[in-house]
Coordinates of C-alpha atoms in Angstrom, one line a residue:
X1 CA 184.3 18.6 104.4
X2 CA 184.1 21.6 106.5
X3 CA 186.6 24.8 105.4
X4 CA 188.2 24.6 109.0
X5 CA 189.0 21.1 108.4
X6 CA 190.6 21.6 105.4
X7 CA 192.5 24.0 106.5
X8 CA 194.2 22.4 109.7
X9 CA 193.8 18.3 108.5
X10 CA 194.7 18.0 104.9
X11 CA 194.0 14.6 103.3
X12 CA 197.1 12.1 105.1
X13 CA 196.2 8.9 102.7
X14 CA 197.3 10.6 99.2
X15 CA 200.3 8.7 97.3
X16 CA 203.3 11.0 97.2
X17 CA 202.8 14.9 96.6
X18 CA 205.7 15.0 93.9
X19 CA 203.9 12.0 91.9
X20 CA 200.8 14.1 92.0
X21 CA 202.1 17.0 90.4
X22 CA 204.0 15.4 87.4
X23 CA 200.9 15.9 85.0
X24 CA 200.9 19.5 86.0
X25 CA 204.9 20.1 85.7
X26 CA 204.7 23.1 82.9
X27 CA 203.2 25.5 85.1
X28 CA 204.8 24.2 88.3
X29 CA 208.5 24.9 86.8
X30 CA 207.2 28.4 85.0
X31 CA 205.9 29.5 88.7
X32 CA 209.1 28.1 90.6
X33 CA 211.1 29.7 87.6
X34 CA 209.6 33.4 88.2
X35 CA 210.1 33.1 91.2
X36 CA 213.5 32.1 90.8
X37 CA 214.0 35.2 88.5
X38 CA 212.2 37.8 90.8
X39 CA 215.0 36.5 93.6
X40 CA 217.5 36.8 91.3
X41 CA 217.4 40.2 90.8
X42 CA 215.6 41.5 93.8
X43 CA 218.8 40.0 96.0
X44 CA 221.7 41.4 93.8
X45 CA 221.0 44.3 94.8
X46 CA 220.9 43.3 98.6
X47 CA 224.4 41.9 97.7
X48 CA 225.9 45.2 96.0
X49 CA 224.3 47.9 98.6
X50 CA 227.9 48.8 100.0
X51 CA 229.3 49.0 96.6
X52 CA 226.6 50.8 95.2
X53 CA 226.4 53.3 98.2
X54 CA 230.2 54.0 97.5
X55 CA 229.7 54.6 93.8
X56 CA 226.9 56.7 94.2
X57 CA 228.7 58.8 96.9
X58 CA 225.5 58.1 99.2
X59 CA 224.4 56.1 102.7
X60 CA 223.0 53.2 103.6
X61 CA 219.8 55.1 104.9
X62 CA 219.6 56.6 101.5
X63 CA 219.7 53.2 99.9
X64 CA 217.0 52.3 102.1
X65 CA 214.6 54.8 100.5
X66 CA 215.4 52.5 97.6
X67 CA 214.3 49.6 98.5
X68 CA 211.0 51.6 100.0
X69 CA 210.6 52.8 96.6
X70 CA 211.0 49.1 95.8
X71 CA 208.6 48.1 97.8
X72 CA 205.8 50.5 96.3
X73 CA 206.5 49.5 93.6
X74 CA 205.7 45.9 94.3
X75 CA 202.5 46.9 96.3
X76 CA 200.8 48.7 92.8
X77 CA 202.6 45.8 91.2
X78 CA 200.5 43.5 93.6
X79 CA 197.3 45.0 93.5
X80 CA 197.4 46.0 89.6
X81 CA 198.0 42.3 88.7
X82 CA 196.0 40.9 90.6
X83 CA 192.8 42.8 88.7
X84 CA 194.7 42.2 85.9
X85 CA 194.7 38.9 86.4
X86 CA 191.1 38.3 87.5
X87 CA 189.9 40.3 84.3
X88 CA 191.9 39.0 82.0
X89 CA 193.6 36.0 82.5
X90 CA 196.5 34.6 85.0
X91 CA 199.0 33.6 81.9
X92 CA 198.6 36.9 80.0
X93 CA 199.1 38.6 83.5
X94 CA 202.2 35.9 84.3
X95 CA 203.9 36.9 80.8
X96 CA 203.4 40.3 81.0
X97 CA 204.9 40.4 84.7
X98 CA 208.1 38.2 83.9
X99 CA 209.2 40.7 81.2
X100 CA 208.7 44.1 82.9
X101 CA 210.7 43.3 85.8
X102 CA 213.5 41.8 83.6
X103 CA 213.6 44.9 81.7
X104 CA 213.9 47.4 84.6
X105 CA 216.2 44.7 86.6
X106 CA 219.0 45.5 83.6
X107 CA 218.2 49.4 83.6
X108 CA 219.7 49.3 87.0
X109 CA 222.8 48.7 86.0
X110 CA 222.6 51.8 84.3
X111 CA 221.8 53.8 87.2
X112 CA 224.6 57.3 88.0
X113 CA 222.3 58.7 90.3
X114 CA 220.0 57.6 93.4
X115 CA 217.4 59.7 92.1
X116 CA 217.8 57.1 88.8
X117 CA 218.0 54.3 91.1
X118 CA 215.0 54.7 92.8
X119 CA 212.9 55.3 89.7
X120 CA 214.2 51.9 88.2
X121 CA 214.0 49.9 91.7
X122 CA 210.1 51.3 91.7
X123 CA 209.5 50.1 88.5
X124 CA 210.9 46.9 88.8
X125 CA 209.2 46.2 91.9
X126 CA 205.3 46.6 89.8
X127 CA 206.6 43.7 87.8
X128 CA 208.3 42.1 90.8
X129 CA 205.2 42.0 92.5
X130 CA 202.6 41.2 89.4
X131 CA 204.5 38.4 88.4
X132 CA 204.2 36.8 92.2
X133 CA 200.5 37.6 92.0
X134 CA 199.5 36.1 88.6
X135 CA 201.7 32.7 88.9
X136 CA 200.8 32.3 91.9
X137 CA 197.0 32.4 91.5
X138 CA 197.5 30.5 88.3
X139 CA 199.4 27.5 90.4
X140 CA 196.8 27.4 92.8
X141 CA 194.2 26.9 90.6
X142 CA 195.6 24.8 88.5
X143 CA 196.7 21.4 90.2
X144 CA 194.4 19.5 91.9
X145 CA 193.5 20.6 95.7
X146 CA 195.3 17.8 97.8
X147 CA 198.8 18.7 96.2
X148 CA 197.7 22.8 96.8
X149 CA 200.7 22.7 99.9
X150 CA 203.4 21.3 97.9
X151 CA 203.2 22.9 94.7
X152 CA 203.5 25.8 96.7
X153 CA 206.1 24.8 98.6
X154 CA 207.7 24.4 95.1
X155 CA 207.2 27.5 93.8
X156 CA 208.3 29.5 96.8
X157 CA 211.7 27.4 96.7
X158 CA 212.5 29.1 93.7
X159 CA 213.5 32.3 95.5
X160 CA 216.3 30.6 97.6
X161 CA 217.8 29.3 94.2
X162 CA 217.4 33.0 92.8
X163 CA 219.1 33.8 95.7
X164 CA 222.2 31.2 95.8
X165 CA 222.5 32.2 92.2
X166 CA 222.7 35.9 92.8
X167 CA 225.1 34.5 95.8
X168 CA 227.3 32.4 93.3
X169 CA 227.2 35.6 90.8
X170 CA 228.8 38.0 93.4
X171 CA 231.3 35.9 94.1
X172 CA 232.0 35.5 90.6
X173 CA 231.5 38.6 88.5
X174 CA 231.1 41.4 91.5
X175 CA 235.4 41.5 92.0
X176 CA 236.0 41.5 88.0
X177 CA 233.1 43.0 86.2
X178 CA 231.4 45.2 89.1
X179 CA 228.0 45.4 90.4
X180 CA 226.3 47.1 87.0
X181 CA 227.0 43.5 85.0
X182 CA 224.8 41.4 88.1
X183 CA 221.8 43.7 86.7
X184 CA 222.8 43.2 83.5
X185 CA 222.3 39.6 83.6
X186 CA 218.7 40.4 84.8
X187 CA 217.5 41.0 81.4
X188 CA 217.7 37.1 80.8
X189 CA 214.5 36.4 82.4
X190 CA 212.4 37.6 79.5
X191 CA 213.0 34.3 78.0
X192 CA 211.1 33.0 80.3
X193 CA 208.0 34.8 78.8
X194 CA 208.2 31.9 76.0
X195 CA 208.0 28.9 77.8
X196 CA 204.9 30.5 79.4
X197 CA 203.3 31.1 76.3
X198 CA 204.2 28.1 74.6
X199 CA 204.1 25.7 77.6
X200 CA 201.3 26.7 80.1
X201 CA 197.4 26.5 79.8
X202 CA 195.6 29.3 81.4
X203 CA 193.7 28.3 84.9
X204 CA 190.8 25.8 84.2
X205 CA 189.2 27.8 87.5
X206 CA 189.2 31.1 86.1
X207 CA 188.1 30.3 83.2
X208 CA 185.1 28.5 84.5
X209 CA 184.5 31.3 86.5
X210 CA 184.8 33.6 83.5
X211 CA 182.4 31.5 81.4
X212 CA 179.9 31.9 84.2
X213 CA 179.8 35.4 84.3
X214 CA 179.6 35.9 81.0
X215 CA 177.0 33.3 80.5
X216 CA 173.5 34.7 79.0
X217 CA 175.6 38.2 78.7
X218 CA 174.6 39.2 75.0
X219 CA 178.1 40.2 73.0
X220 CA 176.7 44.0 73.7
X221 CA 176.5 44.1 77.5
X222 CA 179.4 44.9 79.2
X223 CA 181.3 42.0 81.8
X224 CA 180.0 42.3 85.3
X225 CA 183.2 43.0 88.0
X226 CA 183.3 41.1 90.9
X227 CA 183.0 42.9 94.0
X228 CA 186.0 42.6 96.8
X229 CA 184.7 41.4 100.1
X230 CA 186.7 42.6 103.0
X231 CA 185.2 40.0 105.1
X232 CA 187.3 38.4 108.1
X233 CA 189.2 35.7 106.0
X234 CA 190.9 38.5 103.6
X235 CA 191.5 41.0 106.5
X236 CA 193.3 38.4 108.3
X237 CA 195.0 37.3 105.4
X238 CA 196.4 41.1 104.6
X239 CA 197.3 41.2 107.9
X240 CA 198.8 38.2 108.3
X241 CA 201.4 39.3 105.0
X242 CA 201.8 42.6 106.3
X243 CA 203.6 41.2 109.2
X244 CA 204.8 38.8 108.0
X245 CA 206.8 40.5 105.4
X246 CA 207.9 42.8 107.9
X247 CA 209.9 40.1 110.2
X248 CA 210.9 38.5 106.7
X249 CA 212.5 41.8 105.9
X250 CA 213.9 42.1 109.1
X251 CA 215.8 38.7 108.7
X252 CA 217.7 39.2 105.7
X253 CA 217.7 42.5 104.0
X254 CA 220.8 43.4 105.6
X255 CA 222.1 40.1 106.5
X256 CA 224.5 40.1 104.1
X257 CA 225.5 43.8 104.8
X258 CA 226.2 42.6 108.1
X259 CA 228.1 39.6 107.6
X260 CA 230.2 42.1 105.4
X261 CA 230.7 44.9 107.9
X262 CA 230.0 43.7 111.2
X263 CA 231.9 40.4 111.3
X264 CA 235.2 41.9 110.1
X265 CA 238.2 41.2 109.9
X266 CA 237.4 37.4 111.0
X267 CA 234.5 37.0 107.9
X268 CA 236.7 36.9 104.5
X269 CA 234.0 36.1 102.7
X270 CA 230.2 35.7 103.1
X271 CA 229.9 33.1 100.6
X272 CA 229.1 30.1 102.5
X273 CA 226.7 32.1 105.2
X274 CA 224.5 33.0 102.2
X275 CA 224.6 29.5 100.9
X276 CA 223.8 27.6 103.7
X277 CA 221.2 30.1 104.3
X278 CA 219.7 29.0 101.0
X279 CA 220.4 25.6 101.0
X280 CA 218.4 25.7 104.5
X281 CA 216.0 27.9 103.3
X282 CA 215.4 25.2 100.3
X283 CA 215.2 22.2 102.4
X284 CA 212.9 23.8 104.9
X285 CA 210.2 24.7 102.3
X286 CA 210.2 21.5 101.2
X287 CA 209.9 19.8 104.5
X288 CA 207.3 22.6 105.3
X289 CA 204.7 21.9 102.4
X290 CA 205.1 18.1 103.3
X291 CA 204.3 18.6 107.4
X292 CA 201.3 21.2 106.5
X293 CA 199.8 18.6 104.2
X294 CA 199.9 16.3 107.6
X295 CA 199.3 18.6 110.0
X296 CA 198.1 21.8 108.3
X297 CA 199.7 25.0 107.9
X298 CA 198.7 26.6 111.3
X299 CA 200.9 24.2 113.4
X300 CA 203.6 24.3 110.8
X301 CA 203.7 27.6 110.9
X302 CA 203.6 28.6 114.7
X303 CA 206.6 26.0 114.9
X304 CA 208.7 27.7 112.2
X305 CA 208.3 31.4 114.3
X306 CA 209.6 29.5 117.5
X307 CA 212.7 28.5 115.5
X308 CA 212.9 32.2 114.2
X309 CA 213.2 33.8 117.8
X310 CA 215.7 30.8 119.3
X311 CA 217.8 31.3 116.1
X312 CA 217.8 35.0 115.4
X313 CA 220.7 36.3 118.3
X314 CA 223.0 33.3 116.4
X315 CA 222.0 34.2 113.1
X316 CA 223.3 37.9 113.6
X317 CA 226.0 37.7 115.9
X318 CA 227.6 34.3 116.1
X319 CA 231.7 35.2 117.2
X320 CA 232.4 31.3 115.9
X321 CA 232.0 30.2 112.0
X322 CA 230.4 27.1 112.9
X323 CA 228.1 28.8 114.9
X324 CA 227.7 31.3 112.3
X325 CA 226.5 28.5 109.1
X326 CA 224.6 26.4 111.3
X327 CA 222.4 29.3 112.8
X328 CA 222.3 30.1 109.1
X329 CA 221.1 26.7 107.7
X330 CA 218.3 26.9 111.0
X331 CA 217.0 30.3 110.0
X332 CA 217.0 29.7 106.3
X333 CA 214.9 26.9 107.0
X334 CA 212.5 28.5 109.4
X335 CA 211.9 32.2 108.1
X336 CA 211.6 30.8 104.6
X337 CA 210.0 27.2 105.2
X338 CA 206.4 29.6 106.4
X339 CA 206.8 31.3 103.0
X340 CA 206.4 27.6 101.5
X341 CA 202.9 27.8 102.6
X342 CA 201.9 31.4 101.6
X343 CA 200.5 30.7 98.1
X344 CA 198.1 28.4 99.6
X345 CA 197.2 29.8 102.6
X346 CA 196.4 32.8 100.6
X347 CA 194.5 31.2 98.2
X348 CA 191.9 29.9 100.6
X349 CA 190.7 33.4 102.1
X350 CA 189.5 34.4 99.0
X351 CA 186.6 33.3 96.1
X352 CA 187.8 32.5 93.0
X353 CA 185.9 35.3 91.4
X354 CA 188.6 37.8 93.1
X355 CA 191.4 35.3 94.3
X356 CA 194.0 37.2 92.6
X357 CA 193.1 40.6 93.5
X358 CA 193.1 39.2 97.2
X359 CA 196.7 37.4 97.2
X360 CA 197.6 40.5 95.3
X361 CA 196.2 42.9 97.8
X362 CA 197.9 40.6 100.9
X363 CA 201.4 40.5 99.4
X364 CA 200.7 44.8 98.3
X365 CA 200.4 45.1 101.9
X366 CA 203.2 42.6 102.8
X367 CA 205.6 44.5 100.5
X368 CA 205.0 48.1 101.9
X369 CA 205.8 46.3 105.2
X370 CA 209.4 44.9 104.3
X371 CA 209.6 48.4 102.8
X372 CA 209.3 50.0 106.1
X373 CA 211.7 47.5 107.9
X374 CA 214.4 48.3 105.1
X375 CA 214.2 52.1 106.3
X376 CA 213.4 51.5 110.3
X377 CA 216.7 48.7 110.4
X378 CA 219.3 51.1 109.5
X379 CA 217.9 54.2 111.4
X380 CA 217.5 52.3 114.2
X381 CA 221.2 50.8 113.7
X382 CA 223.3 53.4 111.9
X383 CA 226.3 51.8 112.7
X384 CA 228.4 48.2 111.7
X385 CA 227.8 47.5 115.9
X386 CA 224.2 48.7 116.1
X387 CA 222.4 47.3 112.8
X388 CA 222.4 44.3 114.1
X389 CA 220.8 44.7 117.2
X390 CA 217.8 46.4 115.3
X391 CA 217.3 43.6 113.2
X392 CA 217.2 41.2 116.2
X393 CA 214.6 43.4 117.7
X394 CA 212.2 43.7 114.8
X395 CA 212.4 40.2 114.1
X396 CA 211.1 38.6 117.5
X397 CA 208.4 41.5 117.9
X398 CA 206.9 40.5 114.4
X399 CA 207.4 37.2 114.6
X400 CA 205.2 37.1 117.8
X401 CA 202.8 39.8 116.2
X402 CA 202.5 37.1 113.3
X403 CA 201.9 34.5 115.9
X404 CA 198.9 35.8 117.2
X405 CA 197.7 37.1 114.1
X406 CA 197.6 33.7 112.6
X407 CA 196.2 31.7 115.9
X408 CA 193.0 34.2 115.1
X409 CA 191.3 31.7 112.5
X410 CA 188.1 32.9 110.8
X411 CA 185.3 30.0 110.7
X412 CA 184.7 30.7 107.0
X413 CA 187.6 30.5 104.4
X414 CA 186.0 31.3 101.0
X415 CA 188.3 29.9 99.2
X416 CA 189.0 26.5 100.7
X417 CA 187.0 24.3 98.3
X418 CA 187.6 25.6 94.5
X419 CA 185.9 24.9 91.0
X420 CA 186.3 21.3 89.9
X421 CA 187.4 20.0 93.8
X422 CA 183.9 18.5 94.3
X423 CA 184.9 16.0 91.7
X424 CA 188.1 15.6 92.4
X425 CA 186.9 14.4 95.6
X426 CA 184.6 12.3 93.7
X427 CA 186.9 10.6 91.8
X428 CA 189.1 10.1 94.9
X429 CA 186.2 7.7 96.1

């Protein structure tokens, strides 16, 4: 079976996707649970922006630069994990992620100062961004190959519950307690850190790939380092991110901003919006991983970004509430149902020798471009009438910048078939 092939005609004749993964559920609920987390805490503060900017005494400009700093942040978080994780080990890496971003997600709350702020939000982000990178490496690699698209579907569902939750919380604790306790919360996470280390084998792929390296090596001679191949599968694939992150960005950084500013006084509460945002968001990666394992991720994909750009004018500036949740379901379902598929699209344009490095390196570059978008949106847009026309635009330019980017297939994809699919192939026959 060719890499091509795999990649745009995944097996249609397995038994169901969900059945497949039951022997692997420990590290599919630890990744979906991260990711869960890292949404968590990354969207409360999307929620509190006005109410911090008031606090603090500053703009929403200046809050941008925060989540830029954020976004660094998760860029060296990226890239540091990911050779973290390819030296030594994706569950050391995973562990180590989960509870440095829970511990600078609860020093936010304590933040009197934007100077403060962005210090915390740039720390956070390295373990925002390293925990992504080592779980999802360590999924990959860890159920079998035909079940690759919905385990990762999975995992990047997690991020819409994070985000309901955060939802649910604002509505909850933002009128009584104030926006400091939503951080506070964050420091729960750490627990997760347990179930990792108790519950979750390391990837059988790496360390295959780690007992060949070392294999002859006597205990004196040092460990030989991979070398990173820029070839056209990773440059594609840190394109690909870097765009797509962008349009991402563009979405629903300041959506709910905007439902809170630019839809009053007829929007009493953005409650719903949000949540049937996420409730399409969730159903859409789901649906997602199960068309890409029928008709591969290209197609799935290229349909999602047509969605995006037919939904996007609703989405922003609906004058009717129906109009308003059902363009919200739509778009929840399309922006995030690609993101289903980015784990293992990812995971096939590099070798397994530097896989995590690579997704790492993509996502690095992915997060420095929803940086940007957080500080282009409300320059371009400084006011309640004009932010959202900035979004709009952003988001159909990407989205047809990521169209074309992902139409532009390499022939080689070095990661399409990994250690140990050979006989899992064989023992499909």
């Amino acid at each position: 079976m060719t890499a091509s092939a795999i990649r745009t005609g995944p097996d249609t004749s397995a038994p169901s996707p969900f059945r497949q993964l039951l022997p692997f559920w420990q590290i599919t609920l630890a990744s979906f649970l991260g990711w869960f987390l890292d949404a968590f805490d990354q969207t409360s503060l999307q929620f509190t922006l006005p109410d911090i900017a008031k606090d603090l005494g500053c703009t929403l400009t200046a809050l941008g630069g925060v989540l830029m700093a954020q976004a660094i942040g998760r860029a060296i978080g990226n890239t540091g994990w990911g050779w973290l994780s390819d030296r030594y080990g994706r569950r050391f890496a995973f562990m180590l992620g989960v509870i440095w971003f829970a511990v600078f997600s609860a020093m936010t709350g304590l933040a009197h100062s934007i100077l403060f702020l962005i210090v915390v939000q740039f720390m956070f982000g390295i373990g925002f961004g390293g925990e992504w990178t080592a779980s999802a490496a360590l999924l990959m690699e860890s159920v079998p190959a035909r079940t690759r698209p919905m385990a990762s579907a999975i995992m990047m569902s997690g991020y819409e519950v994070g985000y309901f939750s955060a939802n649910a919380a604002q509505e909850l604790v933002l009128p009584h307690y104030g926006w400091r306790a939503l951080f506070f919360i964050g420091l729960v996470p750490a627990l997760l850190a347990l179930f990792i280390r108790i519950g979750v084998k390391e990837s059988p792929v790496w360390l295959r790939k780690r007992a060949e390296l070392l294999d002859g090596a006597s205990p004196q001679e040092k460990r030989p380092r991979p070398k990173f191949r820029f070839d056209a599968a990773a440059i594609q694939a840190i394109s690909f991110m870097a765009v797509l992150e962008f349009q991402k960005a563009a979405i629903y950084t300041f959506y709910p901003t905007i439902l809170r500013t630019s839809h009053e006084p007829a929007l009493h509460s953005i409650f719903w919006p949000v949540t049937l945002y996420c409730i399409g968001s969730l159903t859409g990666k789901i649906l997602c991983g199960w068309l890409a394992q029928k008709f591969g991720d290209l197609k799935v994909m290229l349909g999602a970004l047509v969605l995006i750009v037919l939904t996007i004018w609703p989405f922003l500036n609906a004058v009717s509430w129906p109009a308003l949740l059902v363009s919200a379901f739509v778009m929840g379902g399309a922006s995030s149902g690609i993101f289903a598929l980015v784990p293992h699209y990812l995971s096939k344009c590099f070798p397994s020798e530097t896989r995590s490095f690579g997704m790492g390196l993509g996502y690095a570059l992915g997060s420095l471009g929803q940086g940007i978008a957080s500080r282009l949106i409300p320059g371009m847009g400084p006011t309640p009438a004009t932010l959202p026309i900035a979004a709009e635009s952003l988001v159909i330019g990407s989205s047809l910048l990521t169209a074309g980017i992902a139409i532009l297939q390499p022939k080689h994809l070095p990661g399409a078939v990994m250690e140990g699919d050979e006989d899992e192939q064989k023992e499909g026959h």
